[in-house]
Coordinates of N, CA, C and O in Angstrom, one line a residue:
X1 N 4.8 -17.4 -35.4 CA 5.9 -16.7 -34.7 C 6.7 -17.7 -33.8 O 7.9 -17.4 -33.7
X2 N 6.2 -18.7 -33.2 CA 6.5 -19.5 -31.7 C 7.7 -20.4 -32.7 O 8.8 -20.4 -32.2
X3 N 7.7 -21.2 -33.9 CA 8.0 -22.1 -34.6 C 9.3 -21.2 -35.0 O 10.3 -22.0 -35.2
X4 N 9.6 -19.8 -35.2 CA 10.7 -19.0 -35.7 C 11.6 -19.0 -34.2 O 12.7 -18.5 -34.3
X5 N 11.2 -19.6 -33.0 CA 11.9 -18.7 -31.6 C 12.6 -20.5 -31.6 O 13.7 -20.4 -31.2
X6 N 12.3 -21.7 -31.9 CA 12.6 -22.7 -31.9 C 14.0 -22.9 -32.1 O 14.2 -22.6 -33.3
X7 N 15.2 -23.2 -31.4 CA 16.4 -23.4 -32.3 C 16.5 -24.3 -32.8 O 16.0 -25.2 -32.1
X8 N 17.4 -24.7 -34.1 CA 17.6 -25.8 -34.8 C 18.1 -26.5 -33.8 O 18.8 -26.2 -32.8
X9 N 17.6 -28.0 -34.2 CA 17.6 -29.1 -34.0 C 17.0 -29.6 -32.9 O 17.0 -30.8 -32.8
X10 N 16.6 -28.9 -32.1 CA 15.4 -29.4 -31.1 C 13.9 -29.8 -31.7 O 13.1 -29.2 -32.5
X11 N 13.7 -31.0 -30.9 CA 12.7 -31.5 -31.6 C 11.4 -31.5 -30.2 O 11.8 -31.0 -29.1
X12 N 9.9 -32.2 -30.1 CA 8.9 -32.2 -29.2 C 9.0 -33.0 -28.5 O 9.2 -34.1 -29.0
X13 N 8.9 -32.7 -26.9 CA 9.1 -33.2 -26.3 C 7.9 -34.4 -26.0 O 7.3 -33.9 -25.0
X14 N 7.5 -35.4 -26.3 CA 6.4 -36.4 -26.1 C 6.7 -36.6 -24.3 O 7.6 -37.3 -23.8
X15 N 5.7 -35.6 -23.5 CA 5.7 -35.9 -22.1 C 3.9 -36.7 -22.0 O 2.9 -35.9 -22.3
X16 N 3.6 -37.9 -21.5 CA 2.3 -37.7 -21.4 C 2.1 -36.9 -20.0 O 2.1 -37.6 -19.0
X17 N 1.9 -35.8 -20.0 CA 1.6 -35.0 -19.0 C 0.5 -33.9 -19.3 O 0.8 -32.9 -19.9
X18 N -1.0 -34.2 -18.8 CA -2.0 -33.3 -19.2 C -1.7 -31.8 -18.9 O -1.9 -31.0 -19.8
X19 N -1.3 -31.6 -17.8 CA -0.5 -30.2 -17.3 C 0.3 -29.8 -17.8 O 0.1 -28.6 -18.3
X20 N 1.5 -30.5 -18.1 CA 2.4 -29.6 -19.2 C 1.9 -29.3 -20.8 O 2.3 -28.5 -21.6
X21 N 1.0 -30.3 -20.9 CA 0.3 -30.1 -22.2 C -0.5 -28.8 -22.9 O -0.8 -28.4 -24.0
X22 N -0.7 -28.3 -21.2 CA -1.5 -26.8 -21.4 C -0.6 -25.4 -21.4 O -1.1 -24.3 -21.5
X23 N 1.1 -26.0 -21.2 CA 1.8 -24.9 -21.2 C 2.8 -25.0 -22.7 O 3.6 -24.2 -23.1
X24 N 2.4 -26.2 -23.1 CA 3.4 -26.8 -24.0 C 3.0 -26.2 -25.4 O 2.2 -25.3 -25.7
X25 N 4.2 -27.3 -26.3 CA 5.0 -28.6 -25.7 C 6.4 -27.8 -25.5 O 6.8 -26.7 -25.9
X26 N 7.1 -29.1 -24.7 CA 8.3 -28.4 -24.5 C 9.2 -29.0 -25.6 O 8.7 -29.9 -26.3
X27 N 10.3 -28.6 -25.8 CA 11.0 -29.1 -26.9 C 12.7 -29.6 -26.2 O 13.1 -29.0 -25.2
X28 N 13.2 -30.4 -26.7 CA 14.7 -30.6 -26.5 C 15.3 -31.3 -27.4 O 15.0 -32.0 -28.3
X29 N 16.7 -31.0 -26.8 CA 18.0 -31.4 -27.9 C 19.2 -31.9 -27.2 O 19.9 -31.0 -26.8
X30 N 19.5 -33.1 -27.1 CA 20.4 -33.8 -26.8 C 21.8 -33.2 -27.3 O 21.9 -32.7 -28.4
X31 N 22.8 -33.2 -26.4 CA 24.0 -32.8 -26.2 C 25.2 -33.4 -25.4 O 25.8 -32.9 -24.4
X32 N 25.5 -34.9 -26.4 CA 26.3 -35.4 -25.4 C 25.3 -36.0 -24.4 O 24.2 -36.5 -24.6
X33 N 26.0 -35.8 -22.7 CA 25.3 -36.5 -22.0 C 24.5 -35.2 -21.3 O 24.3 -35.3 -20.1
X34 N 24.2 -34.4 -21.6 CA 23.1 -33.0 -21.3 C 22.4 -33.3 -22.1 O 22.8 -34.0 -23.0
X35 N 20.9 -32.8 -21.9 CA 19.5 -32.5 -22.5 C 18.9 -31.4 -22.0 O 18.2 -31.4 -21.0
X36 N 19.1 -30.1 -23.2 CA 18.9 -29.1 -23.4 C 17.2 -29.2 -23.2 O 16.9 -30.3 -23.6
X37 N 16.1 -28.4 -22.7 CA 14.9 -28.5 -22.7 C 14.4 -26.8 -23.0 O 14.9 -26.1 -22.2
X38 N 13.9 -26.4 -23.6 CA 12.8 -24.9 -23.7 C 11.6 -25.3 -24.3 O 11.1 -26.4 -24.5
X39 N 11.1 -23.8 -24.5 CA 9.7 -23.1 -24.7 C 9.9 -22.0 -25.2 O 10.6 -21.1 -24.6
X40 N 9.3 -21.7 -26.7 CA 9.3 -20.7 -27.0 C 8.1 -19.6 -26.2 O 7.0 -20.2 -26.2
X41 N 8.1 -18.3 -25.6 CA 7.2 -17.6 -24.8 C 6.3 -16.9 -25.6 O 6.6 -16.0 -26.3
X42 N 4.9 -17.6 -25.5 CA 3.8 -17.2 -26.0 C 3.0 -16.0 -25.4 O 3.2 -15.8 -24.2
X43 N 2.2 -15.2 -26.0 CA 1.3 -14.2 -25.2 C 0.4 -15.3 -24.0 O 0.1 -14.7 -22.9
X44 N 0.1 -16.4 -24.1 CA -0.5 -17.0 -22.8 C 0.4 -17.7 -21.9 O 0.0 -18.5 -21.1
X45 N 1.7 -17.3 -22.1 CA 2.3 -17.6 -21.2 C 2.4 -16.3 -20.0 O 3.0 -16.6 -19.0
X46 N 2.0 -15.4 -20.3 CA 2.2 -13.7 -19.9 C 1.5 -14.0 -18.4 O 0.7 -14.8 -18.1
X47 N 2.4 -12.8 -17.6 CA 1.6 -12.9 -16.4 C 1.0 -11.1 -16.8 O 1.5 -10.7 -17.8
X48 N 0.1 -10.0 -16.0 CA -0.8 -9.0 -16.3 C 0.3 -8.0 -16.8 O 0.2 -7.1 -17.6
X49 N 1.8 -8.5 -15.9 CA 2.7 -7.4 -16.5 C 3.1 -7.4 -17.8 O 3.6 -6.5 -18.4
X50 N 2.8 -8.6 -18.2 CA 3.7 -8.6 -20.1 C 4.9 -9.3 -19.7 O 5.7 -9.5 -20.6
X51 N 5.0 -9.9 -18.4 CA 6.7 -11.4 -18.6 C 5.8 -12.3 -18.1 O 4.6 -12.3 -17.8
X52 N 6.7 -13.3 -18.3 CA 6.1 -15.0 -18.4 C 5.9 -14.5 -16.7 O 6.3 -13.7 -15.9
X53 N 4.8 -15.8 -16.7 CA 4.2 -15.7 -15.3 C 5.4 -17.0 -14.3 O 5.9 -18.1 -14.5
X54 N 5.4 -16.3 -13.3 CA 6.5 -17.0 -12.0 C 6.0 -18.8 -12.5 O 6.7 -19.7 -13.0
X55 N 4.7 -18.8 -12.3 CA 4.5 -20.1 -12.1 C 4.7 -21.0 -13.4 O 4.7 -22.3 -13.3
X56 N 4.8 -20.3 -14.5 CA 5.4 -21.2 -15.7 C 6.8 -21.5 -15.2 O 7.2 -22.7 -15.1
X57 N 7.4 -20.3 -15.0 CA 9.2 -20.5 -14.7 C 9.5 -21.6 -13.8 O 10.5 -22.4 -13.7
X58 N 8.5 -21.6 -13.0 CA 8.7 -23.0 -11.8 C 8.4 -23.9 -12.1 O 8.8 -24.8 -11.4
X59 N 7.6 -24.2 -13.2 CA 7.1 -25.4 -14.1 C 8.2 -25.6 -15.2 O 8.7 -26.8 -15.3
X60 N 8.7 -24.8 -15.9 CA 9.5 -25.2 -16.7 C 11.0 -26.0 -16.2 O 11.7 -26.8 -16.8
X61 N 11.2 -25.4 -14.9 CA 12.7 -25.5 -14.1 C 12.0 -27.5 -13.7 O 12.4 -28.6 -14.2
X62 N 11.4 -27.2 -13.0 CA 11.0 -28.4 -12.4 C 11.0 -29.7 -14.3 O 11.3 -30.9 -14.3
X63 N 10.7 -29.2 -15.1 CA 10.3 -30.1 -16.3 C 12.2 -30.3 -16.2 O 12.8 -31.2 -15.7
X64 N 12.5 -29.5 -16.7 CA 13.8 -29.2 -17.3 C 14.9 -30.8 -16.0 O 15.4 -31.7 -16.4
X65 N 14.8 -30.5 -15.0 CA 15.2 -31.6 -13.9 C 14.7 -32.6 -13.8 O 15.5 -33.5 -13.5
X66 N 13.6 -32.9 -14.0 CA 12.6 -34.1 -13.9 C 13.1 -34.8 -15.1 O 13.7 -35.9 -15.0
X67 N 12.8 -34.4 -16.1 CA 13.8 -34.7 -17.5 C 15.4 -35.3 -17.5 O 16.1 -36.4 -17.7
X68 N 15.6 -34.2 -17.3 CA 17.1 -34.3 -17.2 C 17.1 -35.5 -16.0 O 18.2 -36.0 -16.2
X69 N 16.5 -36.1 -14.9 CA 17.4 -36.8 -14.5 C 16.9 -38.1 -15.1 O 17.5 -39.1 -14.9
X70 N 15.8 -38.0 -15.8 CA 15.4 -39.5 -16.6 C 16.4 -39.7 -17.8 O 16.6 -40.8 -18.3
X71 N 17.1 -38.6 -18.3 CA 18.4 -38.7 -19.0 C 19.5 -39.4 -18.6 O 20.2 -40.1 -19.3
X72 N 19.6 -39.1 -16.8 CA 20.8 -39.4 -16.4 C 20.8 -40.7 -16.1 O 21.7 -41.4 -16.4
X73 N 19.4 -41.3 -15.5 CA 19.4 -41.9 -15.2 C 19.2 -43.4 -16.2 O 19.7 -44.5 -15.8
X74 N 18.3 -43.3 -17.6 CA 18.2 -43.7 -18.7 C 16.6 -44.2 -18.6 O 16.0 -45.1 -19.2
X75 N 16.3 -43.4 -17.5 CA 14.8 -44.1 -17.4 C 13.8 -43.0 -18.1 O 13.4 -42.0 -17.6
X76 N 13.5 -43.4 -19.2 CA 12.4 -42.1 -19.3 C 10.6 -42.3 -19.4 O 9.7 -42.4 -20.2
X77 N 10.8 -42.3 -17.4 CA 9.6 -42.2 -17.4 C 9.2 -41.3 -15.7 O 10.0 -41.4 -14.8
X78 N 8.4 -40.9 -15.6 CA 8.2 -39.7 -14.3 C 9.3 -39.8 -13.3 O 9.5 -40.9 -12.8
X79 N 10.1 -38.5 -12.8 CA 10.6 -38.9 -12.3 C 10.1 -38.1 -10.9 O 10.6 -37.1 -10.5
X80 N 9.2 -38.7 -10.2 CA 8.4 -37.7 -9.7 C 9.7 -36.3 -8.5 O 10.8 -36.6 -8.0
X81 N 8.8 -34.8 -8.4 CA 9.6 -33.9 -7.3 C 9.3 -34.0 -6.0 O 8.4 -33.5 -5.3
X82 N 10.4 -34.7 -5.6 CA 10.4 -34.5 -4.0 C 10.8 -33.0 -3.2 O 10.3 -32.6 -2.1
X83 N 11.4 -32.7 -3.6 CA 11.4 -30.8 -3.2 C 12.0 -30.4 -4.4 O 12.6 -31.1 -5.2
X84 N 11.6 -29.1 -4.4 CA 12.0 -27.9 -5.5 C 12.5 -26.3 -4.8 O 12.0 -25.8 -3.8
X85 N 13.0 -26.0 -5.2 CA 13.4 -24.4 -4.4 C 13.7 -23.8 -5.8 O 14.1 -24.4 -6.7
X86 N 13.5 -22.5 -5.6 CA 13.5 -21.7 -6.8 C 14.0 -20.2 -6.2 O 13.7 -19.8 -5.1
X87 N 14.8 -19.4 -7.1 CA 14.5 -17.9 -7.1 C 15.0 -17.4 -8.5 O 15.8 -17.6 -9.4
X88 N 13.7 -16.6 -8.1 CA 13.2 -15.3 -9.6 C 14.7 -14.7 -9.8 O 15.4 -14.8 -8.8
X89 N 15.3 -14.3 -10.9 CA 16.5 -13.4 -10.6 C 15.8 -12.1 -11.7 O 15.8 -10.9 -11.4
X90 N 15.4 -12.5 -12.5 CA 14.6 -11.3 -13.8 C 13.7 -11.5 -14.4 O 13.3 -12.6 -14.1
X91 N 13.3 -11.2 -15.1 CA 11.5 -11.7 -15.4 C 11.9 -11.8 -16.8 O 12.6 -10.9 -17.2
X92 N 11.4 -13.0 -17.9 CA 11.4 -13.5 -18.9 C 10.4 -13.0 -19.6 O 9.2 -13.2 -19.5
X93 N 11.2 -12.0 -20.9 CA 10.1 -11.6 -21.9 C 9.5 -12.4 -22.6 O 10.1 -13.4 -23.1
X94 N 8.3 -12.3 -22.7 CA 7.8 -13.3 -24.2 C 8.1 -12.5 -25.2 O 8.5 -11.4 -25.3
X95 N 7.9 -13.7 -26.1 CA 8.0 -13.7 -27.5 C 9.7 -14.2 -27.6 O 10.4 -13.7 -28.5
X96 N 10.2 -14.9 -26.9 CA 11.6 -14.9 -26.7 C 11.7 -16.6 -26.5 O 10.6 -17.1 -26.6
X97 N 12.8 -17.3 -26.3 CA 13.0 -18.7 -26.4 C 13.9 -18.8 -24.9 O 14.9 -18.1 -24.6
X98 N 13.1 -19.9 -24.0 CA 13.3 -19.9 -22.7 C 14.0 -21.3 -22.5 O 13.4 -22.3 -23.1
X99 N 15.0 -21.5 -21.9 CA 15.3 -23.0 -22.1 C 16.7 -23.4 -20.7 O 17.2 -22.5 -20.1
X100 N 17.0 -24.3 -20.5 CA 17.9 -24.9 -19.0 C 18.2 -26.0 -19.4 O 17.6 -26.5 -20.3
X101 N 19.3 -26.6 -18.9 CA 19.8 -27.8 -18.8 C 20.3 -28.7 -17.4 O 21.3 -28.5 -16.7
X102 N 19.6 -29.5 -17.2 CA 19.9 -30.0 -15.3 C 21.4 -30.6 -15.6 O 21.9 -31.2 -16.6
X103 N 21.8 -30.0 -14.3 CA 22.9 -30.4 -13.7 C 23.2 -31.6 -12.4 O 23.3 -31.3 -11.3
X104 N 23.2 -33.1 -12.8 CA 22.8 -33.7 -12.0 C 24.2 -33.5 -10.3 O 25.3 -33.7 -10.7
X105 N 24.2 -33.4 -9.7 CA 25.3 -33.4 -8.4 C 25.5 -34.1 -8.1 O 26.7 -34.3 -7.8
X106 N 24.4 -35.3 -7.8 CA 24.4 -36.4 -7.6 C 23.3 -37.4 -7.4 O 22.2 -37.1 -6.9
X107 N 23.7 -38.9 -8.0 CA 22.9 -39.5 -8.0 C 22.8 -41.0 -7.2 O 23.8 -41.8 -7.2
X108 N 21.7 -41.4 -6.7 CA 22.2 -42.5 -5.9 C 20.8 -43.4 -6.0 O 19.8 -42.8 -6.3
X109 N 20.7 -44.6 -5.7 CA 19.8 -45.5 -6.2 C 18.5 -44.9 -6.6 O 17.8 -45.0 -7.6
X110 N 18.1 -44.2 -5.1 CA 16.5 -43.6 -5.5 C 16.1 -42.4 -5.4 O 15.1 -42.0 -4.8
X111 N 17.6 -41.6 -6.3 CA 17.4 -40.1 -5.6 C 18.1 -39.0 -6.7 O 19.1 -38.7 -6.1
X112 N 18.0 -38.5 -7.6 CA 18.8 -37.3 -8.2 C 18.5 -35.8 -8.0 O 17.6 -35.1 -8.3
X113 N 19.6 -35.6 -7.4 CA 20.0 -34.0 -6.7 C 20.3 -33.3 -8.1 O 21.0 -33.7 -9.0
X114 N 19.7 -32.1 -8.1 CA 19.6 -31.5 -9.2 C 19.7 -29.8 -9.4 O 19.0 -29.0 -8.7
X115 N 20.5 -29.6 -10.4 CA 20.0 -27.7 -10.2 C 20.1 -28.0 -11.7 O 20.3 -28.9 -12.4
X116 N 19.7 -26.2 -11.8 CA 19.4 -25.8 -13.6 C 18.9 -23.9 -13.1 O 18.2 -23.3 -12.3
X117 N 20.2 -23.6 -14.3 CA 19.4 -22.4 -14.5 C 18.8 -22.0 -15.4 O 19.5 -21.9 -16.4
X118 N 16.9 -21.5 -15.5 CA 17.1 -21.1 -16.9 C 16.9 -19.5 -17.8 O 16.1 -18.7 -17.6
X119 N 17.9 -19.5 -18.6 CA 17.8 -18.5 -19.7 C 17.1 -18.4 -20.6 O 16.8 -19.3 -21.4
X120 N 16.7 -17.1 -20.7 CA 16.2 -16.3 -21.4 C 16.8 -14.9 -22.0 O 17.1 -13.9 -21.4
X121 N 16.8 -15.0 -23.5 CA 17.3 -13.7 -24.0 C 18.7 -13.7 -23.6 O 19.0 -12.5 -23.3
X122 N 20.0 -14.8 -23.2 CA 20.9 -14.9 -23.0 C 21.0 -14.7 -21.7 O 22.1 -15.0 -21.2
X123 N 19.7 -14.3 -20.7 CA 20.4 -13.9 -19.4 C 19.4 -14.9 -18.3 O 18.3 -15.3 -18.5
X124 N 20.2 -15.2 -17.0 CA 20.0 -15.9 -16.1 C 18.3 -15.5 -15.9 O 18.2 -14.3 -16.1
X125 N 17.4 -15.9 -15.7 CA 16.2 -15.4 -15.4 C 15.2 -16.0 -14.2 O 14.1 -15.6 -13.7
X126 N 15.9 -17.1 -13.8 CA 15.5 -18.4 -12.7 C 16.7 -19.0 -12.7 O 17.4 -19.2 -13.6
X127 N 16.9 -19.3 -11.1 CA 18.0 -20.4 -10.8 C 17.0 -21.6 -10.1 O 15.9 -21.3 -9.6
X128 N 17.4 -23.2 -10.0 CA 16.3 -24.2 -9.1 C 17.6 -25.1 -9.1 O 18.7 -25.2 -9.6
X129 N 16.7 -25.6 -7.8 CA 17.4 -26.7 -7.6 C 16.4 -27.9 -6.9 O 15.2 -27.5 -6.7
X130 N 16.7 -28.9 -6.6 CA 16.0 -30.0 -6.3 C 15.9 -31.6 -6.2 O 17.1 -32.0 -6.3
X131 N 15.3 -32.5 -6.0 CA 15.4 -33.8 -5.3 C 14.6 -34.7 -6.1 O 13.4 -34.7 -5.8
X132 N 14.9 -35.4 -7.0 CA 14.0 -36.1 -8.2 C 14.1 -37.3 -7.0 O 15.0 -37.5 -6.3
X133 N 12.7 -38.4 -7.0 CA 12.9 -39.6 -6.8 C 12.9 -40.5 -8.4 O 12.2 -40.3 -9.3
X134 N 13.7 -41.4 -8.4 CA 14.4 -42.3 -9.1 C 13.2 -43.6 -9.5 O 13.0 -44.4 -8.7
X135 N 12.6 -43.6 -10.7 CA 11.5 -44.7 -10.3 C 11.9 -46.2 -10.5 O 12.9 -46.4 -11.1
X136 N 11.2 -47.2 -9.8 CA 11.0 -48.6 -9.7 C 10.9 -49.3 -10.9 O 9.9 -49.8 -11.3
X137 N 12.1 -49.3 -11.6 CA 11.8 -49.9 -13.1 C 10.6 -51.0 -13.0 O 9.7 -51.0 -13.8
X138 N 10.6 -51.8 -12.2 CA 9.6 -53.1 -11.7 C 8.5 -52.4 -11.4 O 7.6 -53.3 -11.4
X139 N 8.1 -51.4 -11.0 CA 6.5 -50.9 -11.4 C 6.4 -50.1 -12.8 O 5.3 -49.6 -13.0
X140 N 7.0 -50.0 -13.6 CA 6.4 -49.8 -14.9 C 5.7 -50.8 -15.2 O 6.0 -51.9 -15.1
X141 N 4.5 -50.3 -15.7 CA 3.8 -51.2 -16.6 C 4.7 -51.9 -17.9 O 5.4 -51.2 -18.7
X142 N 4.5 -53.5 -17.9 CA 5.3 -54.2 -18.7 C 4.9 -53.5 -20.0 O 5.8 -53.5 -20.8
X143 N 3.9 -53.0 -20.2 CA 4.0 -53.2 -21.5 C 4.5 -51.7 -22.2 O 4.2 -51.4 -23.3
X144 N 5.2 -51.0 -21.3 CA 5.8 -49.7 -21.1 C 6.9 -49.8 -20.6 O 7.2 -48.6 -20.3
X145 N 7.8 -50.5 -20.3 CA 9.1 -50.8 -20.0 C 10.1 -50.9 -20.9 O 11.2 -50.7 -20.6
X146 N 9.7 -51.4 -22.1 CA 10.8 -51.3 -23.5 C 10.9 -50.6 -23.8 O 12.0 -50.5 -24.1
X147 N 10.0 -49.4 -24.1 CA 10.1 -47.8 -24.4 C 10.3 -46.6 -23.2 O 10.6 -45.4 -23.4
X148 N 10.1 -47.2 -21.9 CA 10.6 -46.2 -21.7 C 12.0 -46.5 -20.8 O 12.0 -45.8 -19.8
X149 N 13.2 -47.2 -20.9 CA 14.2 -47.5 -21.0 C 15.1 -46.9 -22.3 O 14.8 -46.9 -23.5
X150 N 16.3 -46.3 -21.5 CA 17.4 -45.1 -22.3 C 16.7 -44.1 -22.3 O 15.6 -43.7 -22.0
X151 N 18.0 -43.3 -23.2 CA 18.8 -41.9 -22.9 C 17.6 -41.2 -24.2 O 17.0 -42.2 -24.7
X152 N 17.3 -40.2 -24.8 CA 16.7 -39.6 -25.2 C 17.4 -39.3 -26.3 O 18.3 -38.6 -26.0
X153 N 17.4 -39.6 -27.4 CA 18.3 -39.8 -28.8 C 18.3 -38.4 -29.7 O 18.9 -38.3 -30.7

């Protein structure tokens, strides 16, 4: 069912992240200089009422920005959250395809300001915003620095 909610041409998102790993994977699709990110909504994504549970939605918002500013920035590698703020606006059905794209505001050596809203079923369902820090190309591990340099193809 999950593989039918997928839209063409989005492909898996390779995060080494054990945590998202248990909500995943997420998938995205480059657009220009946007990077589209979703999740198709599984039954274990469900909170007791039958919609995705708050704390997926705050995980996926936060993925979706953290992402997106390693797009912006061409670094793709953690871009760790220094704050996040969120609000619920409607609760995301499963079985539906949930997905955002960060909006960078602005970016400055060690810092990307960020919002994203994301949709579901066409409609607003979470708005976020937030404060990516920018990482230390010179603490990547060398032997992780060729790959994780540029934009997400």
């Amino acid at each position: 069912m999950t593989d039918t909610l997928i839209p063409e041409g989005f492909r898996k998102l390779d995060v080494p992240d054990s945590f998202v790993g248990l909500i995943g994977p997420l998938w995205f699709k480059v657009e220009g200089e946007k990077l589209r990110v979703g999740l198709p909504l599984e039954p274990r994504h469900g909170n007791p009422m039958g919609w995705a549970h708050g704390g997926l939605l705050v995980t996926v918002a936060d993925m979706v920005m953290g992402v997106g500013s390693g797009h912006a920035t061409g670094i793709r590698w953690p871009h760790p959250t220094v704050s996040l703020s969120t609000e619920f606006v409607r609760g995301a059905r499963l079985g539906q395809w949930l997905e955002g794209t960060a909006r960078i505001a602005r970016r400055t050596i060690n810092f990307c300001f960020c919002s994203c809203d994301l949709v579901c079923g066409g409609e607003i369902v979470l708005v976020a915003s937030g404060v990516f820090k920018v990482p230390d190309v010179e603490k990547i591990p060398e032997a992780m620095r060729a790959k994780a340099m540029g934009k997400w193809e």
